[in-house]
Amino acid sequence: MTDVMSRAAGRYRPLMVLSVAAAVLAVVTAVGVVVDGRVLTGVPIWLKPFKFSVSFVLYAATLAWMLAQLPRRSRVAEWSAGVVVAMALVEMVVIVGQVLRGTTSHYNETTPLNAALWQVMGMAIMVLFVAHVIVAVVLLVRRARDRATTWAVGLGLGLSALGMLVAFPMVRQDRAGAEGIAGAHSVGVPDGGPGLPILGWSTTGGDLRIGHFVGLHAMQALPILAFLLRRYLDRWLDERSRVGLLVVAGAGYGVLTVLLTWQALRGQPLLRPDLTTLTALAALVAATTVAVVAVVARRRRPELALAA
């Protein structure tokens, strides 16, 4: 692990610099949440840049770690990583800049300047998405040193791309009575209403940020699962079985991301699911459990695989 992170710091320095800079900004904005009493859309005005800073810390560090898994350097991947860093910086500059101006960054078209900044953010997000997909393709083509890591990285990047895509309905949400606001993250209720602590997810209506959040963090969840399987079950599961479990986990994770987005689009709070949502969730849990049992039942003990 130390060797991998050393390669990440050396080969993909812009990503590591972004991660460190975002960590510093996270500390600064956390202080802002505490000392600045201003409220915007129902939450402390510095909460949005704080959450985005933490997200970019994780995203940049994880992407650098993934790229360091490659057996040799890739110019395409390095160039794409540089684009990711540039677009992340654009997004954070706009978010922090708008907070300093005392207004919102997302969906804000109340003035020509606000509309232009929102359009810049939208373009940056699209370019970042394309660069993210290019990195995913490179990692799938070049492949890591072992199959389980390759699958964990590929599934993680693919599902995080899905997490980005499920955020697009936000810009199509109609904010009735809100002049100059082109979108919303809440469904069925106004943005800024009662929400979960820190996360801010609506507790009275649907919230499209939930599926977005879950999907994005597949980048961390799948590699962590691969590490745990190798660390604690390596003597019990052969590599094929570990890959099978990762595929099952990735499929279940993707369906969960879509399920959470579907729940939000129906204006339903996360913690108050209806019978239809609970039935779909139960079916997902049952199918995932059956698939896990099937993979484990077909496993070959590593020592037997070596003997064969």
mmCIF file of C-alpha atoms in Angstrom:
data_model
loop_
_atom_site.group_PDB
_atom_site.id
_atom_site.type_symbol
_atom_site.label_atom_id
_atom_site.label_comp_id
_atom_site.label_asym_id
_atom_site.label_seq_id
_atom_site.Cartn_x
_atom_site.Cartn_y
_atom_site.Cartn_z
ATOM 1 C CA MET A 1 0.000 0.000 0.000
ATOM 2 C CA THR A 2 2.861 2.391 0.831
ATOM 3 C CA ASP A 3 4.535 1.670 -2.506
ATOM 4 C CA VAL A 4 1.289 2.310 -4.374
ATOM 5 C CA MET A 5 0.730 5.666 -2.668
ATOM 6 C CA SER A 6 4.352 6.639 -3.343
ATOM 7 C CA ARG A 7 3.782 5.942 -7.040
ATOM 8 C CA ALA A 8 0.540 7.913 -6.884
ATOM 9 C CA ALA A 9 2.301 10.921 -5.366
ATOM 10 C CA GLY A 10 5.091 10.740 -7.938
ATOM 11 C CA ARG A 11 3.178 9.983 -11.119
ATOM 12 C CA TYR A 12 -0.066 11.828 -10.477
ATOM 13 C CA ARG A 13 1.086 14.792 -8.444
ATOM 14 C CA PRO A 14 -1.715 17.133 -9.646
ATOM 15 C CA LEU A 15 -4.316 14.776 -8.175
ATOM 16 C CA MET A 16 -2.474 14.580 -4.865
ATOM 17 C CA VAL A 17 -2.055 18.373 -4.804
ATOM 18 C CA LEU A 18 -5.804 18.715 -5.416
ATOM 19 C CA SER A 19 -6.502 16.314 -2.558
ATOM 20 C CA VAL A 20 -4.273 18.235 -0.141
ATOM 21 C CA ALA A 21 -5.641 21.626 -1.253
ATOM 22 C CA ALA A 22 -9.206 20.368 -0.866
ATOM 23 C CA ALA A 23 -8.339 19.090 2.626
ATOM 24 C CA VAL A 24 -7.074 22.551 3.603
ATOM 25 C CA LEU A 25 -10.198 24.140 2.151
ATOM 26 C CA ALA A 26 -12.337 21.640 4.065
ATOM 27 C CA VAL A 27 -10.768 22.853 7.318
ATOM 28 C CA VAL A 28 -11.274 26.506 6.369
ATOM 29 C CA THR A 29 -14.891 26.005 5.354
ATOM 30 C CA ALA A 30 -15.583 23.932 8.486
ATOM 31 C CA VAL A 31 -14.453 26.950 10.501
ATOM 32 C CA GLY A 32 -16.748 29.066 8.345
ATOM 33 C CA VAL A 33 -19.692 26.821 9.194
ATOM 34 C CA VAL A 34 -19.020 27.434 12.891
ATOM 35 C CA VAL A 35 -18.178 31.145 12.941
ATOM 36 C CA ASP A 36 -20.308 32.509 10.078
ATOM 37 C CA GLY A 37 -23.941 32.659 11.111
ATOM 38 C CA ARG A 38 -25.310 33.258 7.616
ATOM 39 C CA VAL A 39 -27.811 30.746 6.271
ATOM 40 C CA LEU A 40 -28.456 29.978 2.597
ATOM 41 C CA THR A 41 -31.259 27.670 1.383
ATOM 42 C CA GLY A 42 -31.856 26.555 4.940
ATOM 43 C CA VAL A 43 -28.282 25.513 5.846
ATOM 44 C CA PRO A 44 -25.068 27.292 6.941
ATOM 45 C CA ILE A 45 -23.699 29.177 3.956
ATOM 46 C CA TRP A 46 -20.304 27.440 4.140
ATOM 47 C CA LEU A 47 -21.739 23.918 4.291
ATOM 48 C CA LYS A 48 -21.828 23.358 0.514
ATOM 49 C CA PRO A 49 -18.134 24.221 -0.093
ATOM 50 C CA PHE A 50 -17.247 22.097 2.958
ATOM 51 C CA LYS A 51 -19.033 19.049 1.544
ATOM 52 C CA PHE A 52 -17.573 19.553 -1.929
ATOM 53 C CA SER A 53 -14.079 19.935 -0.448
ATOM 54 C CA VAL A 54 -14.342 16.650 1.435
ATOM 55 C CA SER A 55 -15.698 14.977 -1.694
ATOM 56 C CA PHE A 56 -12.746 16.150 -3.797
ATOM 57 C CA VAL A 57 -10.267 15.016 -1.116
ATOM 58 C CA LEU A 58 -11.614 11.489 -1.446
ATOM 59 C CA TYR A 59 -12.103 11.606 -5.209
ATOM 60 C CA ALA A 60 -8.629 12.884 -6.106
ATOM 61 C CA ALA A 61 -6.759 10.615 -3.676
ATOM 62 C CA THR A 62 -8.734 7.550 -4.779
ATOM 63 C CA LEU A 63 -8.236 8.299 -8.475
ATOM 64 C CA ALA A 64 -4.481 8.705 -7.928
ATOM 65 C CA TRP A 65 -4.378 5.378 -6.067
ATOM 66 C CA MET A 66 -6.284 3.668 -8.874
ATOM 67 C CA LEU A 67 -3.956 5.016 -11.545
ATOM 68 C CA ALA A 68 -0.948 3.907 -9.507
ATOM 69 C CA GLN A 69 -2.215 0.321 -9.896
ATOM 70 C CA LEU A 70 -1.274 0.405 -13.586
ATOM 71 C CA PRO A 71 1.798 -1.676 -14.442
ATOM 72 C CA ARG A 72 3.168 1.233 -16.469
ATOM 73 C CA ARG A 73 2.391 4.904 -16.938
ATOM 74 C CA SER A 74 -0.265 6.092 -19.374
ATOM 75 C CA ARG A 75 -0.019 9.511 -21.012
ATOM 76 C CA VAL A 76 -3.744 9.466 -21.805
ATOM 77 C CA ALA A 77 -4.580 8.730 -18.182
ATOM 78 C CA GLU A 78 -2.197 11.417 -16.896
ATOM 79 C CA TRP A 79 -3.633 13.978 -19.316
ATOM 80 C CA SER A 80 -7.191 13.054 -18.332
ATOM 81 C CA ALA A 81 -6.274 13.280 -14.643
ATOM 82 C CA GLY A 82 -4.948 16.778 -15.310
ATOM 83 C CA VAL A 83 -8.267 17.713 -16.905
ATOM 84 C CA VAL A 84 -10.107 16.364 -13.851
ATOM 85 C CA VAL A 85 -7.969 18.562 -11.590
ATOM 86 C CA ALA A 86 -8.549 21.655 -13.742
ATOM 87 C CA MET A 87 -12.321 21.163 -13.843
ATOM 88 C CA ALA A 88 -12.464 20.485 -10.094
ATOM 89 C CA LEU A 89 -10.638 23.759 -9.485
ATOM 90 C CA VAL A 90 -13.097 25.629 -11.717
ATOM 91 C CA GLU A 91 -16.022 24.161 -9.824
ATOM 92 C CA MET A 92 -14.580 24.972 -6.402
ATOM 93 C CA VAL A 93 -13.660 28.531 -7.400
ATOM 94 C CA VAL A 94 -17.240 29.185 -8.486
ATOM 95 C CA ILE A 95 -18.757 27.569 -5.373
ATOM 96 C CA VAL A 96 -16.505 29.452 -2.943
ATOM 97 C CA GLY A 97 -16.773 32.669 -4.953
ATOM 98 C CA GLN A 98 -20.549 32.605 -4.827
ATOM 99 C CA VAL A 99 -20.493 31.988 -1.085
ATOM 100 C CA LEU A 100 -18.257 35.032 -0.678
ATOM 101 C CA ARG A 101 -20.860 36.976 -2.675
ATOM 102 C CA GLY A 102 -23.556 35.658 -0.374
ATOM 103 C CA THR A 103 -25.483 33.725 -2.994
ATOM 104 C CA THR A 104 -25.932 30.216 -4.374
ATOM 105 C CA SER A 105 -23.838 28.623 -7.107
ATOM 106 C CA HIS A 106 -26.039 25.759 -8.317
ATOM 107 C CA TYR A 107 -29.106 26.447 -10.517
ATOM 108 C CA ASN A 108 -28.669 30.212 -9.973
ATOM 109 C CA GLU A 109 -29.706 32.277 -13.010
ATOM 110 C CA THR A 110 -31.067 35.264 -11.128
ATOM 111 C CA THR A 111 -28.589 37.657 -12.778
ATOM 112 C CA PRO A 112 -26.478 37.483 -15.956
ATOM 113 C CA LEU A 113 -23.325 36.939 -13.849
ATOM 114 C CA ASN A 114 -24.896 34.186 -11.773
ATOM 115 C CA ALA A 115 -26.230 32.506 -14.908
ATOM 116 C CA ALA A 116 -22.798 32.671 -16.564
ATOM 117 C CA LEU A 117 -21.102 31.157 -13.515
ATOM 118 C CA TRP A 118 -23.690 28.371 -13.371
ATOM 119 C CA GLN A 119 -23.114 27.640 -17.065
ATOM 120 C CA VAL A 120 -19.359 27.521 -16.454
ATOM 121 C CA MET A 121 -19.931 25.027 -13.655
ATOM 122 C CA GLY A 122 -22.164 22.910 -15.872
ATOM 123 C CA MET A 123 -19.539 22.792 -18.632
ATOM 124 C CA ALA A 124 -16.815 21.933 -16.104
ATOM 125 C CA ILE A 125 -18.891 19.052 -14.749
ATOM 126 C CA MET A 126 -19.462 17.670 -18.258
ATOM 127 C CA VAL A 127 -15.748 17.856 -19.119
ATOM 128 C CA LEU A 128 -14.833 16.230 -15.785
ATOM 129 C CA PHE A 129 -17.299 13.424 -16.520
ATOM 130 C CA VAL A 130 -15.723 12.745 -19.925
ATOM 131 C CA ALA A 131 -12.203 12.749 -18.427
ATOM 132 C CA HIS A 132 -13.406 10.395 -15.690
ATOM 133 C CA VAL A 133 -14.751 7.957 -18.291
ATOM 134 C CA ILE A 134 -11.484 8.098 -20.248
ATOM 135 C CA VAL A 135 -9.534 7.214 -17.102
ATOM 136 C CA ALA A 136 -11.921 4.306 -16.489
ATOM 137 C CA VAL A 137 -11.368 2.992 -20.021
ATOM 138 C CA VAL A 138 -7.587 3.221 -19.670
ATOM 139 C CA LEU A 139 -7.672 1.313 -16.390
ATOM 140 C CA LEU A 140 -9.865 -1.403 -17.902
ATOM 141 C CA VAL A 141 -7.631 -1.767 -20.965
ATOM 142 C CA ARG A 142 -4.279 -1.648 -19.179
ATOM 143 C CA ARG A 143 -5.501 -3.580 -16.115
ATOM 144 C CA ALA A 144 -4.010 -3.704 -12.637
ATOM 145 C CA ARG A 145 -1.672 -6.359 -11.301
ATOM 146 C CA ASP A 146 -4.416 -8.741 -10.146
ATOM 147 C CA ARG A 147 -7.924 -9.494 -11.378
ATOM 148 C CA ALA A 148 -9.742 -8.595 -8.172
ATOM 149 C CA THR A 149 -8.204 -5.121 -8.084
ATOM 150 C CA THR A 150 -8.948 -4.642 -11.784
ATOM 151 C CA TRP A 151 -12.614 -5.473 -11.231
ATOM 152 C CA ALA A 152 -12.844 -3.323 -8.100
ATOM 153 C CA VAL A 153 -11.334 -0.328 -9.891
ATOM 154 C CA GLY A 154 -13.410 -0.812 -13.045
ATOM 155 C CA LEU A 155 -16.671 -1.282 -11.178
ATOM 156 C CA GLY A 156 -15.891 1.590 -8.820
ATOM 157 C CA LEU A 157 -15.209 4.025 -11.657
ATOM 158 C CA GLY A 158 -18.201 2.829 -13.656
ATOM 159 C CA LEU A 159 -20.587 3.163 -10.736
ATOM 160 C CA SER A 160 -19.200 6.573 -9.827
ATOM 161 C CA ALA A 161 -19.928 7.638 -13.412
ATOM 162 C CA LEU A 162 -23.471 6.369 -12.858
ATOM 163 C CA GLY A 163 -23.554 8.481 -9.702
ATOM 164 C CA MET A 164 -22.677 11.529 -11.791
ATOM 165 C CA LEU A 165 -25.370 10.713 -14.355
ATOM 166 C CA VAL A 166 -28.186 10.326 -11.820
ATOM 167 C CA ALA A 167 -27.551 13.932 -10.773
ATOM 168 C CA PHE A 168 -28.710 15.282 -14.145
ATOM 169 C CA PRO A 169 -32.435 15.213 -13.244
ATOM 170 C CA MET A 170 -31.614 17.975 -10.751
ATOM 171 C CA VAL A 171 -31.265 20.532 -13.530
ATOM 172 C CA ARG A 172 -34.677 19.555 -14.908
ATOM 173 C CA GLN A 173 -36.569 20.060 -11.653
ATOM 174 C CA ASP A 174 -39.151 22.829 -11.912
ATOM 175 C CA ARG A 175 -38.936 25.379 -9.102
ATOM 176 C CA ALA A 176 -42.403 26.881 -9.220
ATOM 177 C CA GLY A 177 -42.417 30.452 -8.004
ATOM 178 C CA ALA A 178 -38.626 30.670 -7.846
ATOM 179 C CA GLU A 179 -37.685 33.158 -10.528
ATOM 180 C CA GLY A 180 -34.251 32.597 -12.049
ATOM 181 C CA ILE A 181 -33.668 29.208 -10.412
ATOM 182 C CA ALA A 182 -32.978 26.520 -13.040
ATOM 183 C CA GLY A 183 -33.215 23.273 -11.111
ATOM 184 C CA ALA A 184 -33.392 21.769 -7.640
ATOM 185 C CA HIS A 185 -32.154 18.785 -5.693
ATOM 186 C CA SER A 186 -35.429 18.268 -3.830
ATOM 187 C CA VAL A 187 -38.523 16.716 -5.403
ATOM 188 C CA GLY A 188 -42.025 17.595 -4.230
ATOM 189 C CA VAL A 189 -40.808 20.152 -1.689
ATOM 190 C CA PRO A 190 -38.752 23.386 -1.927
ATOM 191 C CA ASP A 191 -34.989 23.243 -1.457
ATOM 192 C CA GLY A 192 -33.899 24.396 1.982
ATOM 193 C CA GLY A 193 -36.555 22.589 3.984
ATOM 194 C CA PRO A 194 -35.971 20.193 6.909
ATOM 195 C CA GLY A 195 -33.068 17.835 6.266
ATOM 196 C CA LEU A 196 -30.736 15.291 7.801
ATOM 197 C CA PRO A 197 -27.883 16.741 9.907
ATOM 198 C CA ILE A 198 -24.744 17.715 7.923
ATOM 199 C CA LEU A 199 -25.882 15.868 4.791
ATOM 200 C CA GLY A 200 -28.932 18.094 4.460
ATOM 201 C CA TRP A 201 -30.966 15.486 2.568
ATOM 202 C CA SER A 202 -34.645 16.356 2.664
ATOM 203 C CA THR A 203 -36.732 14.610 5.319
ATOM 204 C CA THR A 204 -40.039 15.818 3.861
ATOM 205 C CA GLY A 205 -39.623 15.052 0.138
ATOM 206 C CA GLY A 206 -37.419 13.309 -2.391
ATOM 207 C CA ASP A 207 -33.763 14.276 -2.646
ATOM 208 C CA LEU A 208 -31.730 13.489 -5.760
ATOM 209 C CA ARG A 209 -28.446 14.034 -3.941
ATOM 210 C CA ILE A 210 -28.814 10.657 -2.207
ATOM 211 C CA GLY A 211 -28.371 8.459 -5.284
ATOM 212 C CA HIS A 212 -25.693 10.861 -6.516
ATOM 213 C CA PHE A 213 -23.761 10.516 -3.257
ATOM 214 C CA VAL A 214 -24.063 6.727 -3.072
ATOM 215 C CA GLY A 215 -23.031 6.245 -6.692
ATOM 216 C CA LEU A 216 -20.009 8.539 -6.462
ATOM 217 C CA HIS A 217 -18.566 6.733 -3.467
ATOM 218 C CA ALA A 218 -18.497 3.376 -5.203
ATOM 219 C CA MET A 219 -14.931 4.481 -6.042
ATOM 220 C CA GLN A 220 -14.040 3.915 -2.415
ATOM 221 C CA ALA A 221 -16.505 1.162 -1.489
ATOM 222 C CA LEU A 222 -15.515 -1.427 -4.117
ATOM 223 C CA PRO A 223 -11.710 -1.179 -3.656
ATOM 224 C CA ILE A 224 -12.199 -1.316 0.126
ATOM 225 C CA LEU A 225 -14.285 -4.468 -0.312
ATOM 226 C CA ALA A 226 -11.578 -5.972 -2.529
ATOM 227 C CA PHE A 227 -8.961 -5.200 0.129
ATOM 228 C CA LEU A 228 -11.065 -6.751 2.907
ATOM 229 C CA LEU A 229 -11.708 -9.908 0.874
ATOM 230 C CA ARG A 230 -8.001 -10.300 0.188
ATOM 231 C CA ARG A 231 -6.939 -9.384 3.719
ATOM 232 C CA TYR A 232 -9.336 -11.567 5.696
ATOM 233 C CA LEU A 233 -10.675 -14.231 3.310
ATOM 234 C CA ASP A 234 -7.671 -14.914 1.119
ATOM 235 C CA ARG A 235 -7.164 -18.391 2.650
ATOM 236 C CA TRP A 236 -10.814 -19.261 2.192
ATOM 237 C CA LEU A 237 -11.663 -17.755 -1.225
ATOM 238 C CA ASP A 238 -9.746 -18.162 -4.454
ATOM 239 C CA GLU A 239 -9.298 -15.208 -6.800
ATOM 240 C CA ARG A 240 -12.211 -16.229 -9.052
ATOM 241 C CA SER A 241 -14.574 -16.248 -6.063
ATOM 242 C CA ARG A 242 -13.355 -12.845 -4.886
ATOM 243 C CA VAL A 243 -13.966 -11.441 -8.353
ATOM 244 C CA GLY A 244 -17.423 -13.013 -8.349
ATOM 245 C CA LEU A 245 -18.282 -11.388 -5.046
ATOM 246 C CA LEU A 246 -17.070 -8.029 -6.326
ATOM 247 C CA VAL A 247 -19.275 -8.361 -9.405
ATOM 248 C CA VAL A 248 -22.268 -9.214 -7.225
ATOM 249 C CA ALA A 249 -21.519 -6.286 -4.924
ATOM 250 C CA GLY A 250 -21.090 -3.940 -7.882
ATOM 251 C CA ALA A 251 -24.375 -5.040 -9.465
ATOM 252 C CA GLY A 252 -26.225 -4.633 -6.170
ATOM 253 C CA TYR A 253 -24.587 -1.251 -5.583
ATOM 254 C CA GLY A 254 -25.626 -0.021 -9.030
ATOM 255 C CA VAL A 255 -29.221 -1.161 -8.564
ATOM 256 C CA LEU A 256 -29.284 0.522 -5.137
ATOM 257 C CA THR A 257 -28.101 3.790 -6.712
ATOM 258 C CA VAL A 258 -30.898 3.636 -9.274
ATOM 259 C CA LEU A 259 -33.423 2.619 -6.592
ATOM 260 C CA LEU A 260 -32.528 5.599 -4.409
ATOM 261 C CA THR A 261 -32.829 7.939 -7.394
ATOM 262 C CA TRP A 262 -36.191 6.404 -8.334
ATOM 263 C CA GLN A 263 -37.391 6.867 -4.771
ATOM 264 C CA ALA A 264 -36.334 10.523 -4.833
ATOM 265 C CA LEU A 265 -37.977 11.190 -8.206
ATOM 266 C CA ARG A 266 -41.274 10.054 -6.680
ATOM 267 C CA GLY A 267 -40.939 12.760 -4.024
ATOM 268 C CA GLN A 268 -40.308 10.257 -1.246
ATOM 269 C CA PRO A 269 -38.014 10.962 1.739
ATOM 270 C CA LEU A 270 -35.189 8.490 2.271
ATOM 271 C CA LEU A 271 -36.343 7.471 5.753
ATOM 272 C CA ARG A 272 -40.045 7.213 4.850
ATOM 273 C CA PRO A 273 -40.179 4.676 2.009
ATOM 274 C CA ASP A 274 -43.545 3.377 0.818
ATOM 275 C CA LEU A 275 -44.449 -0.269 0.306
ATOM 276 C CA THR A 276 -43.300 -0.221 -3.338
ATOM 277 C CA THR A 277 -39.849 1.034 -2.384
ATOM 278 C CA LEU A 278 -39.541 -1.460 0.477
ATOM 279 C CA THR A 279 -40.574 -4.307 -1.833
ATOM 280 C CA ALA A 280 -37.957 -3.296 -4.396
ATOM 281 C CA LEU A 281 -35.313 -3.038 -1.668
ATOM 282 C CA ALA A 282 -36.260 -6.449 -0.272
ATOM 283 C CA ALA A 283 -36.006 -7.966 -3.757
ATOM 284 C CA LEU A 284 -32.565 -6.416 -4.188
ATOM 285 C CA VAL A 285 -31.365 -7.768 -0.836
ATOM 286 C CA ALA A 286 -32.756 -11.232 -1.613
ATOM 287 C CA ALA A 287 -31.215 -11.367 -5.095
ATOM 288 C CA THR A 288 -27.845 -10.174 -3.790
ATOM 289 C CA THR A 289 -27.895 -12.722 -0.972
ATOM 290 C CA VAL A 290 -28.695 -15.571 -3.363
ATOM 291 C CA ALA A 291 -25.904 -14.480 -5.697
ATOM 292 C CA VAL A 292 -23.391 -14.290 -2.835
ATOM 293 C CA VAL A 293 -24.353 -17.763 -1.637
ATOM 294 C CA ALA A 294 -23.996 -19.109 -5.191
ATOM 295 C CA VAL A 295 -20.511 -17.618 -5.573
ATOM 296 C CA VAL A 296 -19.339 -18.908 -2.189
ATOM 297 C CA ALA A 297 -20.807 -22.358 -2.828
ATOM 298 C CA ARG A 298 -18.743 -22.676 -6.010
ATOM 299 C CA ARG A 299 -15.527 -21.481 -4.444
ATOM 300 C CA ARG A 300 -12.306 -23.432 -4.609
ATOM 301 C CA ARG A 301 -10.018 -23.235 -1.627
ATOM 302 C CA PRO A 302 -6.749 -21.527 -2.662
ATOM 303 C CA GLU A 303 -4.636 -24.467 -1.529
ATOM 304 C CA LEU A 304 -6.755 -26.870 -3.602
ATOM 305 C CA ALA A 305 -6.561 -24.577 -6.628
ATOM 306 C CA LEU A 306 -2.745 -24.607 -6.325
ATOM 307 C CA ALA A 307 -2.703 -28.392 -6.024
ATOM 308 C CA ALA A 308 -4.818 -28.736 -9.149
#
